[in-house]
XYZ file of C-alpha atoms in Angstrom:
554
model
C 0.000 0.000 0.000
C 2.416 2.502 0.828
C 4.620 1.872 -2.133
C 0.793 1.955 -4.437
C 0.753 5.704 -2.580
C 4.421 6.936 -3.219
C 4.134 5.607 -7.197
C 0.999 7.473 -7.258
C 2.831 11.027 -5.798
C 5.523 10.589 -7.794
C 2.603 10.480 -11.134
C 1.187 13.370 -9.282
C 4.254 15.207 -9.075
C 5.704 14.487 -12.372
C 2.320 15.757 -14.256
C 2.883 19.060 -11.671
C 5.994 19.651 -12.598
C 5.310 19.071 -16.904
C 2.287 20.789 -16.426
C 3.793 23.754 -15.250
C 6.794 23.707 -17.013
C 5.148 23.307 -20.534
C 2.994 26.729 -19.205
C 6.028 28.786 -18.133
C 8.467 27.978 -20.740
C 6.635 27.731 -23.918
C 2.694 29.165 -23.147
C 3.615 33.401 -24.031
C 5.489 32.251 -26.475
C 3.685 29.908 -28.370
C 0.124 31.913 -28.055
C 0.840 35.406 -29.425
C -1.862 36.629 -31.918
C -3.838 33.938 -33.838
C -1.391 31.069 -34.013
C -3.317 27.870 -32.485
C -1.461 24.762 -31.466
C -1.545 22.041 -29.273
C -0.722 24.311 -26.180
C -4.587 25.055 -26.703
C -5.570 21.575 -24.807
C -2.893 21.381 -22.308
C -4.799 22.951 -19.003
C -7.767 20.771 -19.525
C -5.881 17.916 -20.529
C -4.026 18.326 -17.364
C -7.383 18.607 -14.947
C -8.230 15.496 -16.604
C -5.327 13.525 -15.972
C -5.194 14.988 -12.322
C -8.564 14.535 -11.413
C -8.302 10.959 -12.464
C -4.851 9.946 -10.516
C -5.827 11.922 -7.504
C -10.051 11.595 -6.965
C -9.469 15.163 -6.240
C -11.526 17.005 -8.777
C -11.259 20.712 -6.923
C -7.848 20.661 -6.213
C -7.846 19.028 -10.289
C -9.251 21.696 -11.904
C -7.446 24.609 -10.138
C -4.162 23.289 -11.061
C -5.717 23.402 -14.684
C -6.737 27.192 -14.555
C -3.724 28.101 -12.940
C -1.523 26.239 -15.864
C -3.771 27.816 -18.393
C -3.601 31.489 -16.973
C 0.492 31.280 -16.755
C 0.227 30.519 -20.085
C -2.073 33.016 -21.149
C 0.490 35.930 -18.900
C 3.780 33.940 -19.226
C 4.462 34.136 -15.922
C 3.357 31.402 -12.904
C 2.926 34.162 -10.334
C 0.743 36.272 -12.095
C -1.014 33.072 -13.468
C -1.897 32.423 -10.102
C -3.124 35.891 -9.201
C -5.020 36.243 -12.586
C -6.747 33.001 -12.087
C -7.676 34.128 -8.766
C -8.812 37.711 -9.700
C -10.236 37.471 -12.955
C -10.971 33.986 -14.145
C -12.785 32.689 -10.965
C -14.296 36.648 -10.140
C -15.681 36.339 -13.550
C -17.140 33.224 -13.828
C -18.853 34.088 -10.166
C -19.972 37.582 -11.790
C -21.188 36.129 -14.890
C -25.472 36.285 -15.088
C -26.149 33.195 -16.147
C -23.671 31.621 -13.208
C -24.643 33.073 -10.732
C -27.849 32.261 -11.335
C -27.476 28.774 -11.522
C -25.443 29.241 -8.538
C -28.300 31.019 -6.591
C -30.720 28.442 -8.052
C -28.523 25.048 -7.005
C -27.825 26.912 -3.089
C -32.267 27.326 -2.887
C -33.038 23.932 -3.998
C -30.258 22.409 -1.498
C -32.235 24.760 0.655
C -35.248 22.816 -0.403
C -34.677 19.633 -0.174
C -33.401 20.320 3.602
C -36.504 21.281 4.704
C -38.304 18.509 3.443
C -36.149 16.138 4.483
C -36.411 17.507 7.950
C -40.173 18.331 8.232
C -40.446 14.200 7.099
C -42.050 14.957 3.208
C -39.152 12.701 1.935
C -39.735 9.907 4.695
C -42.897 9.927 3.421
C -42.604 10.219 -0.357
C -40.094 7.170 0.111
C -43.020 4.930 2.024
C -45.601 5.828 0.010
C -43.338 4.909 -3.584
C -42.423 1.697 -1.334
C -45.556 0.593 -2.650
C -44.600 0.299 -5.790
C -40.400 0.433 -5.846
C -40.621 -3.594 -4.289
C -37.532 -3.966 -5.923
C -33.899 -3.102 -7.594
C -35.506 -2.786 -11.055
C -38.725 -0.757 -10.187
C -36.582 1.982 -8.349
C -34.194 2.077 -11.161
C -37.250 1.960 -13.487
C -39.443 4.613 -11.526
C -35.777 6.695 -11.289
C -35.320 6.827 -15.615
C -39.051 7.305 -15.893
C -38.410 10.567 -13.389
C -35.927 11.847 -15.619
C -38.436 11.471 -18.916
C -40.837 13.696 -17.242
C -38.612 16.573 -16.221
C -37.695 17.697 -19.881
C -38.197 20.861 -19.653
C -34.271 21.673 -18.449
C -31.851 19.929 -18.052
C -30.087 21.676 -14.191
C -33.677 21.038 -12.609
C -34.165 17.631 -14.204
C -30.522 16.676 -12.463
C -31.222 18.520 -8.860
C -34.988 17.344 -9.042
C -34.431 13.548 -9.696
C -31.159 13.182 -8.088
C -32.572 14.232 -4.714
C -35.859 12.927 -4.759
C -34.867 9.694 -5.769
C -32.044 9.204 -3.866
C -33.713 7.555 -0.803
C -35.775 5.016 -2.820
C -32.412 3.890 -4.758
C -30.566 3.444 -1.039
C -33.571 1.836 -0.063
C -33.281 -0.969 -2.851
C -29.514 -0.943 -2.563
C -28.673 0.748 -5.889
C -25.146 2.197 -5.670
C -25.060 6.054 -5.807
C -22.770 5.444 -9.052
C -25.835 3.936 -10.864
C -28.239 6.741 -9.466
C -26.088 9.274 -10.894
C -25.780 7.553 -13.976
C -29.526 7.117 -14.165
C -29.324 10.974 -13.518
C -26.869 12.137 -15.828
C -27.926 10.274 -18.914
C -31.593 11.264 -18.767
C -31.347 14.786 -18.175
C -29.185 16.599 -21.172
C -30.854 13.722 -23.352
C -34.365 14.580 -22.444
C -33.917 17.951 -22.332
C -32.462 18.289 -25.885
C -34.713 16.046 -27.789
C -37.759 17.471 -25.959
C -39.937 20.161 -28.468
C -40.314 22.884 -25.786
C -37.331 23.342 -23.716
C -34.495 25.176 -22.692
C -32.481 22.984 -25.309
C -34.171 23.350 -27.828
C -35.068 26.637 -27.948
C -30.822 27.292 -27.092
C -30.597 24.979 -30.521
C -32.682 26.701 -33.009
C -31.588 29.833 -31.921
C -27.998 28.968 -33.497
C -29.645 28.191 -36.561
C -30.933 31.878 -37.247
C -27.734 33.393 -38.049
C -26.715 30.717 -40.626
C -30.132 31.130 -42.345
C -29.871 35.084 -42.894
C -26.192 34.131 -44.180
C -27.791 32.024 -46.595
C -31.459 32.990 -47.018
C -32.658 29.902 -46.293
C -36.538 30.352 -45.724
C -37.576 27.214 -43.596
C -38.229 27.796 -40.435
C -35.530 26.678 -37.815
C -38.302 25.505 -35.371
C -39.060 22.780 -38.488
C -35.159 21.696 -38.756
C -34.986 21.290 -35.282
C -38.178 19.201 -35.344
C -36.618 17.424 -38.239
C -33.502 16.609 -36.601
C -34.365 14.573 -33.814
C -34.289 11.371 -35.129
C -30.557 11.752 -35.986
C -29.426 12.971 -32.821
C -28.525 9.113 -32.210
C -26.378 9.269 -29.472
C -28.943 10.931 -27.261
C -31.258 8.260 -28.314
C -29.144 5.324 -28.035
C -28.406 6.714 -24.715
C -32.377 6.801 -23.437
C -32.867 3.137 -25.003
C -29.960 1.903 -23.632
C -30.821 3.000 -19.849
C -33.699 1.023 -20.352
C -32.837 -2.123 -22.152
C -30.168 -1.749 -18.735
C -32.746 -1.394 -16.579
C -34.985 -4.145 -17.800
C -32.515 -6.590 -18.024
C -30.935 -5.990 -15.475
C -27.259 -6.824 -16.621
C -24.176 -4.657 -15.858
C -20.455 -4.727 -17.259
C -17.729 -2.872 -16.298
C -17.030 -0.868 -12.870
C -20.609 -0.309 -12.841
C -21.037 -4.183 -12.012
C -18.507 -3.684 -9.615
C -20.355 -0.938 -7.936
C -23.679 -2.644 -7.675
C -22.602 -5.636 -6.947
C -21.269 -3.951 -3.647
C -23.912 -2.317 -2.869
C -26.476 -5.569 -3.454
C -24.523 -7.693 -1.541
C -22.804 -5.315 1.258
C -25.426 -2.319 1.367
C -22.931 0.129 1.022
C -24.104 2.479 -1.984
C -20.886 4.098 -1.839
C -17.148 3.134 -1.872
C -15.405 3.117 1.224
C -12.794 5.770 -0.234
C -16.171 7.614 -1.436
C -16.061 11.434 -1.159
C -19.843 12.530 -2.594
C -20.186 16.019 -3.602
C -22.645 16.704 -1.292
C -23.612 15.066 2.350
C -27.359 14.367 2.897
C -26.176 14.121 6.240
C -25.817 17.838 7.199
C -29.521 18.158 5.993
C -30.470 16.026 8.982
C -32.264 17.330 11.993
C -34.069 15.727 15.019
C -37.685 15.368 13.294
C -40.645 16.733 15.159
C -43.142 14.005 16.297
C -45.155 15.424 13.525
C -46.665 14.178 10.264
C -44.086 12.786 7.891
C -46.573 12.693 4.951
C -45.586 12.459 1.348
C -47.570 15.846 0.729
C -44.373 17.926 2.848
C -42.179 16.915 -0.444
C -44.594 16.523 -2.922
C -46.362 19.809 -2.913
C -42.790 21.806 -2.375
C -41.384 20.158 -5.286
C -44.580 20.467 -7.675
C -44.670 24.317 -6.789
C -40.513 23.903 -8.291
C -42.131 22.778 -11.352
C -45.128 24.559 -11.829
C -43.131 28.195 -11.107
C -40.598 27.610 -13.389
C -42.796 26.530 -16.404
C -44.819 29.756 -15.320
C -41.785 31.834 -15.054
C -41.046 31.076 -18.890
C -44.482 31.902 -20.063
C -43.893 35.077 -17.936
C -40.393 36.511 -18.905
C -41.030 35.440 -22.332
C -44.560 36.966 -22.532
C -43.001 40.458 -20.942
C -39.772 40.305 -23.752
C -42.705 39.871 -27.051
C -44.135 43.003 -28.024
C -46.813 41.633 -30.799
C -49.860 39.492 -30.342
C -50.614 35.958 -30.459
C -46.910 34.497 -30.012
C -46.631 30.327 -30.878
C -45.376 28.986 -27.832
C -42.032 28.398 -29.366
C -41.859 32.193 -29.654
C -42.538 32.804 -25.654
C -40.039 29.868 -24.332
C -37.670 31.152 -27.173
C -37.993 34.612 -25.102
C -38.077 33.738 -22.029
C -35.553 33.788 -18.948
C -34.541 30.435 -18.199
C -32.317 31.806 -15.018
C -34.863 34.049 -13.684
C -37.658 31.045 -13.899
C -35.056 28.861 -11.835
C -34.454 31.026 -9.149
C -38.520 31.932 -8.939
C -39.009 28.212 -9.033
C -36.523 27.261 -5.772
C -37.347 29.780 -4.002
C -41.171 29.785 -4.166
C -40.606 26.236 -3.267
C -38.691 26.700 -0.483
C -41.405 29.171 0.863
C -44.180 26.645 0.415
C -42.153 23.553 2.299
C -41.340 26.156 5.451
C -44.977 27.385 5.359
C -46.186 23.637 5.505
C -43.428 22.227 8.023
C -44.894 25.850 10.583
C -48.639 25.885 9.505
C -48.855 21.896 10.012
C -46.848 22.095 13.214
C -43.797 19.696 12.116
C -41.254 22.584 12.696
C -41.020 25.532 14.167
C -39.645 29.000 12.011
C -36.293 28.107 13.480
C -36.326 24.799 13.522
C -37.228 25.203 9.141
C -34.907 27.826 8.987
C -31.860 26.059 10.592
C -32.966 23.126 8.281
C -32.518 25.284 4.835
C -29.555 26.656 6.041
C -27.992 23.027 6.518
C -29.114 22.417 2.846
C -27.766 25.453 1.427
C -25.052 24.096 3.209
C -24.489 20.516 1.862
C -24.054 22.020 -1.769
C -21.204 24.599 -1.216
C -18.735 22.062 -2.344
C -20.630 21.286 -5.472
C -20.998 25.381 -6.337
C -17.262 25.401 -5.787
C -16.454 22.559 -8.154
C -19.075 24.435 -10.320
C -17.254 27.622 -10.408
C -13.943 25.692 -10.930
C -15.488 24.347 -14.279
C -16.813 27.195 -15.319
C -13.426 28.787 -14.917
C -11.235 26.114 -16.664
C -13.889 26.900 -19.762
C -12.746 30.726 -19.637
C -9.751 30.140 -19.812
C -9.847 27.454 -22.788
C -12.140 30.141 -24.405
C -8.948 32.263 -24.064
C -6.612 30.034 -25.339
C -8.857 29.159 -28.032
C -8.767 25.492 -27.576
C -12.290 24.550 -29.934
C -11.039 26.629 -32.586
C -7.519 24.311 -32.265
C -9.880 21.317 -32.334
C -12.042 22.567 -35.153
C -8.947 23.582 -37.395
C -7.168 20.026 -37.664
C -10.722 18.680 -38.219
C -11.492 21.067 -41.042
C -9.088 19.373 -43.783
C -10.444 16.547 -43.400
C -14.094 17.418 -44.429
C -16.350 15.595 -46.806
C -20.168 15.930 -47.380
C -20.251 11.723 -46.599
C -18.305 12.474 -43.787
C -19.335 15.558 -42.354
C -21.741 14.136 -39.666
C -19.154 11.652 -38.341
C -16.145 14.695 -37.910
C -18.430 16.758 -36.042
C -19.938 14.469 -34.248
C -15.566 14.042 -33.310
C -15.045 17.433 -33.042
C -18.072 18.173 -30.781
C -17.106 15.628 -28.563
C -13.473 16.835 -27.998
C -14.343 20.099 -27.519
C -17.106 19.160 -25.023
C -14.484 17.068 -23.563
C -12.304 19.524 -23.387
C -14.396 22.611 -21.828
C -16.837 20.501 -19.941
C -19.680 22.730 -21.816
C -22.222 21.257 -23.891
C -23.859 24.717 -24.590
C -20.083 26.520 -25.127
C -19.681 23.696 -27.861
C -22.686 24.469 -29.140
C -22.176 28.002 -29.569
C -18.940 27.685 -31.604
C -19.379 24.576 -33.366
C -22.972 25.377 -35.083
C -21.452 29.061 -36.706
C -18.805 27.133 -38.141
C -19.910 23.942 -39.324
C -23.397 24.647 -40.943
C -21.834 26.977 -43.247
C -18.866 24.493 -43.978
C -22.223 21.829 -44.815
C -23.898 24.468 -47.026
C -20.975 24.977 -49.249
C -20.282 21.169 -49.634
C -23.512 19.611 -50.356
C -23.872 22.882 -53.133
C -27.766 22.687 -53.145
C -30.215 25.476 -53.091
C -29.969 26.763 -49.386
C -33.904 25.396 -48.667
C -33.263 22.446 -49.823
C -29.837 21.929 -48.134
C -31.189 22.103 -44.635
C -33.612 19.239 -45.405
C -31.085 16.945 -46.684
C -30.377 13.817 -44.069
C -26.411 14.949 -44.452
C -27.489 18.750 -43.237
C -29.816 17.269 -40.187
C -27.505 14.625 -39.255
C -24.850 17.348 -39.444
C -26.630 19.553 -37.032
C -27.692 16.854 -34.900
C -23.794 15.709 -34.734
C -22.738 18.622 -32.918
C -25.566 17.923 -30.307
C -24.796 14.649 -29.558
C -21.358 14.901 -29.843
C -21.468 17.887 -27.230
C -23.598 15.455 -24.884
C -21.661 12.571 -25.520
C -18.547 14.821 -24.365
C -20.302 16.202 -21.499
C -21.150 12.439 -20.237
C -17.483 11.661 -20.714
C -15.792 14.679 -18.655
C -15.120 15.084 -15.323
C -15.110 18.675 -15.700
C -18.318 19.161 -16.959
C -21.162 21.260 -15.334
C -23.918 18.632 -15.671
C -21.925 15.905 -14.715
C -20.691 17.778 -11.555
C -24.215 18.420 -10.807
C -25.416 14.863 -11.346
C -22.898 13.621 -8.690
C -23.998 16.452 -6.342
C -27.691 15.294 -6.546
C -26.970 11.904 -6.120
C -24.727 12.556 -3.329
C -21.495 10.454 -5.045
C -17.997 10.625 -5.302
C -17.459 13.118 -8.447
C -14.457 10.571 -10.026
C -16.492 7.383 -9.092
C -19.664 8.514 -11.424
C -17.386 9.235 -14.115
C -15.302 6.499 -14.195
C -18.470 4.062 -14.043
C -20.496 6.455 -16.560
C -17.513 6.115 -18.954
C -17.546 2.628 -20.322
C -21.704 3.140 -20.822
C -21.152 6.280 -22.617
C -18.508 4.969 -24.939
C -20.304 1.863 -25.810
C -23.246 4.300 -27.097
C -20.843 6.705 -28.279
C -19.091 4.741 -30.773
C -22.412 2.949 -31.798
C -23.533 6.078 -32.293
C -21.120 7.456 -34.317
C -19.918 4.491 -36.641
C -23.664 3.263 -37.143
C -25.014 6.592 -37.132
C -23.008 9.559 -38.240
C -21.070 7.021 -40.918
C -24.202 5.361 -41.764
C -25.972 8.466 -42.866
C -22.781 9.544 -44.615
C -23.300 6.247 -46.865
C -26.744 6.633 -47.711
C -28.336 4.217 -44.756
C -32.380 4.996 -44.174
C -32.575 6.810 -40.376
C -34.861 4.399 -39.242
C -32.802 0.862 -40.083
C -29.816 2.938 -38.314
C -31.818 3.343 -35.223
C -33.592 -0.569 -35.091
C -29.776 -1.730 -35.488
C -28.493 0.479 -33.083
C -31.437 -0.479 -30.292
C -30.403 -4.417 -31.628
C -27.069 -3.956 -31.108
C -27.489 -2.600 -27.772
C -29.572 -5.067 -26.281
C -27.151 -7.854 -27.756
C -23.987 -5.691 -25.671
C -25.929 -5.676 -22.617
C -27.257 -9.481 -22.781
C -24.040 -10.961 -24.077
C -21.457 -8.832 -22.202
C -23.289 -7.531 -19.498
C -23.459 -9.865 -16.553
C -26.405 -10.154 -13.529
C -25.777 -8.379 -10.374
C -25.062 -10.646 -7.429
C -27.773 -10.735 -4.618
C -26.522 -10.710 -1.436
């Protein structure tokens, strides 16, 4: 053991002293004006590397901002001082942050006072009814995550936490929860019609069509698109064909196999993102009905839906919008925040007005759940902040660049599908992917396929195209430790950051790769969408039978 530890410092070290030395001696140097080369992945390719060798994820990612700012001011002193004063200040200042941050500390807030006042006691004897068993709770769990489509932050903080006591009830490892968590939310969320997704995704298209006067509306190519956004779909029918069989390979078996047979739903070297355990108070000899969740968290739900009829409603000025036109207006943020924090009011006016707490007994109780997330808003801030800084050192336009010669209208969907997923890999940002991949590519597929621009966009190679750079960005996303979503997914199920990702990895791959050699190469040869999907959902079930193995009972 102690020679395991001093290998494993010395692999620490070593990538320290690379990692910094790369940054000081070549970094100002190597990134003056608009030269872009490899030097453009080194800070998140070093947060990877470290947060996998250590388990250490914060301590990961700030060694990768602080490598990328001494790069960016040639100097490891003032890269330390600019990633504390600018980098980290500005991803805390930023609207959209700090919104999200505002809305993650509320719903903590939440979810503390209904643990306390008994609501999710209750909500997890009255589903004992129905989750008997290891398969219904990680049925009733995916299910959870269908319904919640309207975005993909609450769909991760909603199911993660109500779930997570019917999943440690039925011995389901907190690795599988927040695998169930992660895959359903940015999934859902971007194939769903009306969501923050979507509306995010056809707003990308606009500036492409004006380039090109294309005519069709960008609500119908998104519509259009869905069924080639394979990996997201592989990914939904895969979590199911999973759950039904019940059949797990990889550490994934290894996890629930432990927790089957031993109880223990997380590793012993475990350190989850957030502790459940500072929510807990001494519970009043009150009611510990279902209702004390169930009507906080449906007020979460309700708000926020009516908080994007309402911004979007106030930012229209003409009559009768579609409903695309009002969530495509709206304020996602604001809606959030309104949603938590109405919520939070309703579970503290239920826990005083039905006698379960008193006002400081509720207060004391949000606190503690504002509490339990402040690691997970730090590890949030930390990702946000490694983004910046690859933003800066214009790491997707590196990726996009040795991508670009390599272009062909057969095999445009399978390159950015690639691409997407490097970059996404790379910045932990599905949406930041998003943003630079669409303005770059769709023109790039308009001047290959040379059609007439309406046309174009309805042509399998343009959908697939567009639909690459979604999946691709999810696919990323699900792969990266240092992404938002899967930070957040680990902080709602209450598991070790590293431990979801390394389990999440092998599932993601398997549907990544299906996805793009069946998919993205299959439409690039001609292949109908819908004998690429039946194969896909075939191939799938014939992994998980044949290579997956059952779970041992204890």
């Amino acid at each position: 053991m102690k020679l395991t530890n001093l290998l494993k410092n010395l692999i620490i070290l070593s990538i320290l002293v690379i990692g910094f030395g790369v940054a000081s001696d070549l970094g100002a140097s190597s990134l003056d004006g608009e030269t872009l080369t490899w030097l453009s992945i080194w800070p998140p390719v070093i947060a990877i590397i470290l947060a996998l060798a250590t388990h250490e994820a914060h301590l990961a990612l700030f060694i990768g901002i602080w490598v990328g700012a001494s790069m960016i001011t040639g100097n490891l002193f003032t890269g330390l001082t600019t990633s504390l004063d600018t980098f980290i200040v500005g991803s805390v200042t930023d609207h959209g942050h700090a919104s999200i941050l505002i809305f993650t500390l509320a719903f903590g807030g939440l979810i503390g006072v209904i643990t306390a006042n008994g609501g999710l006691k209750g909500a997890v004897d009255a589903a004992g009814k129905y989750a008997t068993s290891n398969r219904r709770s990680q049925m009733a769990t995916a299910v959870m995550g269908l319904v919640i489509f309207f975005d993909d932050y609450a769909n991760t903080l909603l199911v993660g936490n109500m779930m997570r006591p019917f999943t440690d009830k039925a011995r389901i490892s907190r690795e599988k929860l927040s695998y169930l968590v992660d895959s359903t939310a940015a999934p859902v969320a971007s194939l769903a019609v009306i969501s923050s997704w979507s509306v995010f995704q056809m707003s990308l298209l606009e500036a492409p069509y004006k380039q090109f006067g294309v005519t069709v509306n960008p609500y119908f190519t998104f519509i259009q698109s869905i069924p080639f956004s394979f990996y997201c779909i592989l990914t939904l029918v895969f979590i199911f064909l999973n759950v039904i069989l019940k059949k797990e390979y990889g550490p994934m078996h290894h996890a629930e196999t432990r927790a089957m047979t031993t109880g223990k739903v997380l590793s012993d070297t475990a350190k989850p993102l957030s502790d459940p355990s500072m929510m807990e108070v001494t519970q009043s000899m009150g009611s510990s009905h279902w209702s004390n969740a169930f009507i906080p968290i449906f007020v979460v739900v309700a708000v926020t839906m009516g908080g994007l009829f309402i911004t979007g409603m106030r930012s229209l000025d003409f009559a009768n919008p579609s409903i695309r036109d009002i969530i495509g207006a709206s304020d996602p943020y604001a809606s959030l925040i309104w949603g938590a924090s109405f919520s939070s009011i309703t579970a503290i006016g239920l826990s005083i007005g039905r006698k379960i707490l008193s006002l400081e007994k509720a207060l004391d109780a949000w606190i503690n759940g504002v509490r339990s997330m402040i690691m997970a808003c730090i590890i949030l801030v930390l990702a946000w902040t490694i983004g910046s800084v690859c933003k800066d050192l214009k790491t997707a336009e590196y990726l996009v660049s040795i991508s670009s010669n390599v272009l062909s209208p057969a095999m445009l969907p399978f390159i950015t599908f690639i691409t997407a997923a490097a970059i996404s890999f790379s910045t932990g940002s599905s949406w930041a992917t998003m943003s630079i991949l669409v303005p770059v590519v769709l023109p790039m597929a308009m001047h290959l396929l040379n059609m007439e621009p309406n046309a174009t966009v309805e042509s399998p190679i343009f959908l697939a195209t567009f639909a690459s750079v979604l999946s691709g960005s999810v696919f990323g996303d699900h792969c990266s430790p240092i992404s938002d979503t899967t930070i957040l997914s680990s902080t709602a199920s209450a598991c070790d950051h590293i431990d979801h990702v390394k389990t999440q990895m092998p599932y993601a791959v398997t549907v990544g790769v299906l996805a793009l050699t069946l998919g993205c190469l299959g439409i690039g040869f001609g292949i109908p969408v819908w004998i690429i999907l039946l194969t896909g959902i075939a191939i799938l079930y014939g992994v998980i039978q044949f290579i997956g193995k059952p779970v041992e009972s204890a």
